[in-house]
PDB file of C-alpha atoms in Angstrom:
ATOM      1  CA  UNK A   1     -11.580 -28.841   3.703  1.00 93.00           C
ATOM      2  CA  UNK A   2      -8.896 -31.337   4.716  1.00 96.00           C
ATOM      3  CA  UNK A   3     -10.723 -34.287   3.159  1.00 95.00           C
ATOM      4  CA  UNK A   4     -11.595 -32.392  -0.028  1.00 93.00           C
ATOM      5  CA  UNK A   5      -8.344 -30.514  -0.680  1.00 95.00           C
ATOM      6  CA  UNK A   6      -5.437 -30.863   1.766  1.00 96.00           C
ATOM      7  CA  UNK A   7      -5.483 -34.643   2.095  1.00 96.00           C
ATOM      8  CA  UNK A   8      -4.500 -35.142  -1.544  1.00 95.00           C
ATOM      9  CA  UNK A   9      -0.921 -34.071  -0.812  1.00 96.00           C
ATOM     10  CA  UNK A  10      -0.585 -34.022   2.974  1.00 97.00           C
ATOM     11  CA  UNK A  11      -1.791 -37.601   3.548  1.00 97.00           C
ATOM     12  CA  UNK A  12       0.830 -39.032   1.187  1.00 95.00           C
ATOM     13  CA  UNK A  13       3.650 -36.474   1.051  1.00 95.00           C
ATOM     14  CA  UNK A  14       2.944 -35.757  -2.616  1.00 94.00           C
ATOM     15  CA  UNK A  15       5.151 -33.000  -4.095  1.00 91.00           C
ATOM     16  CA  UNK A  16       7.160 -32.873  -0.864  1.00 93.00           C
ATOM     17  CA  UNK A  17       4.187 -31.925   1.323  1.00 95.00           C
ATOM     18  CA  UNK A  18       4.776 -32.602   5.016  1.00 96.00           C
ATOM     19  CA  UNK A  19       2.609 -35.569   5.962  1.00 97.00           C
ATOM     20  CA  UNK A  20      -0.290 -34.964   8.304  1.00 98.00           C
ATOM     21  CA  UNK A  21       0.733 -35.766  11.871  1.00 98.00           C
ATOM     22  CA  UNK A  22       4.485 -36.089  11.190  1.00 98.00           C
ATOM     23  CA  UNK A  23       6.027 -33.945  13.924  1.00 97.00           C
ATOM     24  CA  UNK A  24       9.543 -34.091  12.495  1.00 97.00           C
ATOM     25  CA  UNK A  25       8.391 -32.659   9.175  1.00 95.00           C
ATOM     26  CA  UNK A  26       6.078 -30.044  10.649  1.00 97.00           C
ATOM     27  CA  UNK A  27       8.320 -28.747  13.465  1.00 97.00           C
ATOM     28  CA  UNK A  28      10.600 -26.564  11.298  1.00 95.00           C
ATOM     29  CA  UNK A  29       7.598 -25.196   9.453  1.00 95.00           C
ATOM     30  CA  UNK A  30       5.694 -24.414  12.634  1.00 97.00           C
ATOM     31  CA  UNK A  31       8.818 -22.691  13.991  1.00 97.00           C
ATOM     32  CA  UNK A  32       8.435 -20.137  11.189  1.00 96.00           C
ATOM     33  CA  UNK A  33       5.170 -18.994  12.781  1.00 97.00           C
ATOM     34  CA  UNK A  34       1.560 -19.144  11.707  1.00 97.00           C
ATOM     35  CA  UNK A  35       1.802 -15.954   9.647  1.00 98.00           C
ATOM     36  CA  UNK A  36       4.420 -17.570   7.379  1.00 97.00           C
ATOM     37  CA  UNK A  37       2.417 -20.799   7.097  1.00 97.00           C
ATOM     38  CA  UNK A  38      -0.741 -18.874   6.243  1.00 98.00           C
ATOM     39  CA  UNK A  39       1.098 -16.867   3.585  1.00 98.00           C
ATOM     40  CA  UNK A  40       2.637 -19.976   2.016  1.00 97.00           C
ATOM     41  CA  UNK A  41      -0.707 -21.775   1.966  1.00 97.00           C
ATOM     42  CA  UNK A  42      -2.591 -18.797   0.539  1.00 98.00           C
ATOM     43  CA  UNK A  43      -0.046 -17.452  -1.952  1.00 98.00           C
ATOM     44  CA  UNK A  44       1.878 -20.649  -2.686  1.00 97.00           C
ATOM     45  CA  UNK A  45       5.478 -21.511  -1.928  1.00 96.00           C
ATOM     46  CA  UNK A  46       8.367 -23.444  -3.418  1.00 95.00           C
ATOM     47  CA  UNK A  47      10.983 -24.663  -0.966  1.00 90.00           C
ATOM     48  CA  UNK A  48      13.929 -27.064  -0.904  1.00 88.00           C
ATOM     49  CA  UNK A  49      11.773 -30.132  -0.398  1.00 86.00           C
ATOM     50  CA  UNK A  50       8.693 -29.366  -2.461  1.00 88.00           C
ATOM     51  CA  UNK A  51       6.001 -26.948  -3.473  1.00 94.00           C
ATOM     52  CA  UNK A  52       2.704 -25.720  -2.087  1.00 96.00           C
ATOM     53  CA  UNK A  53       0.357 -24.433  -4.776  1.00 96.00           C
ATOM     54  CA  UNK A  54      -1.612 -21.318  -3.881  1.00 97.00           C
ATOM     55  CA  UNK A  55      -4.633 -22.412  -1.838  1.00 97.00           C
ATOM     56  CA  UNK A  56      -3.806 -26.035  -2.569  1.00 95.00           C
ATOM     57  CA  UNK A  57      -4.823 -25.392  -6.151  1.00 95.00           C
ATOM     58  CA  UNK A  58      -8.289 -24.225  -5.115  1.00 96.00           C
ATOM     59  CA  UNK A  59      -8.080 -20.488  -5.668  1.00 95.00           C
ATOM     60  CA  UNK A  60     -11.862 -20.294  -5.287  1.00 97.00           C
ATOM     61  CA  UNK A  61     -11.522 -20.860  -1.520  1.00 97.00           C
ATOM     62  CA  UNK A  62     -11.387 -17.955   0.921  1.00 98.00           C
ATOM     63  CA  UNK A  63      -8.215 -17.011   2.761  1.00 98.00           C
ATOM     64  CA  UNK A  64     -10.020 -17.686   6.034  1.00 98.00           C
ATOM     65  CA  UNK A  65     -10.866 -21.234   5.015  1.00 97.00           C
ATOM     66  CA  UNK A  66      -7.250 -21.884   4.001  1.00 98.00           C
ATOM     67  CA  UNK A  67      -6.099 -20.529   7.378  1.00 98.00           C
ATOM     68  CA  UNK A  68      -8.493 -22.940   9.078  1.00 98.00           C
ATOM     69  CA  UNK A  69      -6.904 -25.759   7.071  1.00 98.00           C
ATOM     70  CA  UNK A  70      -3.447 -24.720   8.249  1.00 98.00           C
ATOM     71  CA  UNK A  71      -4.716 -24.614  11.842  1.00 98.00           C
ATOM     72  CA  UNK A  72      -6.117 -28.131  11.434  1.00 98.00           C
ATOM     73  CA  UNK A  73      -2.817 -29.488  10.117  1.00 98.00           C
ATOM     74  CA  UNK A  74      -0.886 -27.826  12.956  1.00 98.00           C
ATOM     75  CA  UNK A  75      -3.284 -29.295  15.522  1.00 98.00           C
ATOM     76  CA  UNK A  76      -2.538 -32.797  14.216  1.00 98.00           C
ATOM     77  CA  UNK A  77       1.054 -32.592  15.483  1.00 96.00           C
ATOM     78  CA  UNK A  78       0.425 -31.099  18.913  1.00 88.00           C
TER      79      UNK A  78
END
C-alpha cells in the first residue's frame, strides 16, 4: 500500500503531507490519536499545512487497508 499509494505524497511532502519518518512533522498529528488519523485518512482532511484526499485518492481501498497504511507511517517515526 505504501509503495503504491501513500509514497506519492508522503515521500516528498507533496500537498503538505508529512514526510515519512519526519518525527517533527508527525508528532503533532500522532498526538491527536489514531482515531483522528484514521478518520482523516479515510474521509479526507484539509488542514493549515495541506490536504489529505479521502483514502489517498483511492476510494476503492478498504478502510482496514487505509488504517494499516496509517499504522505503517506511524511506525516509521517510532
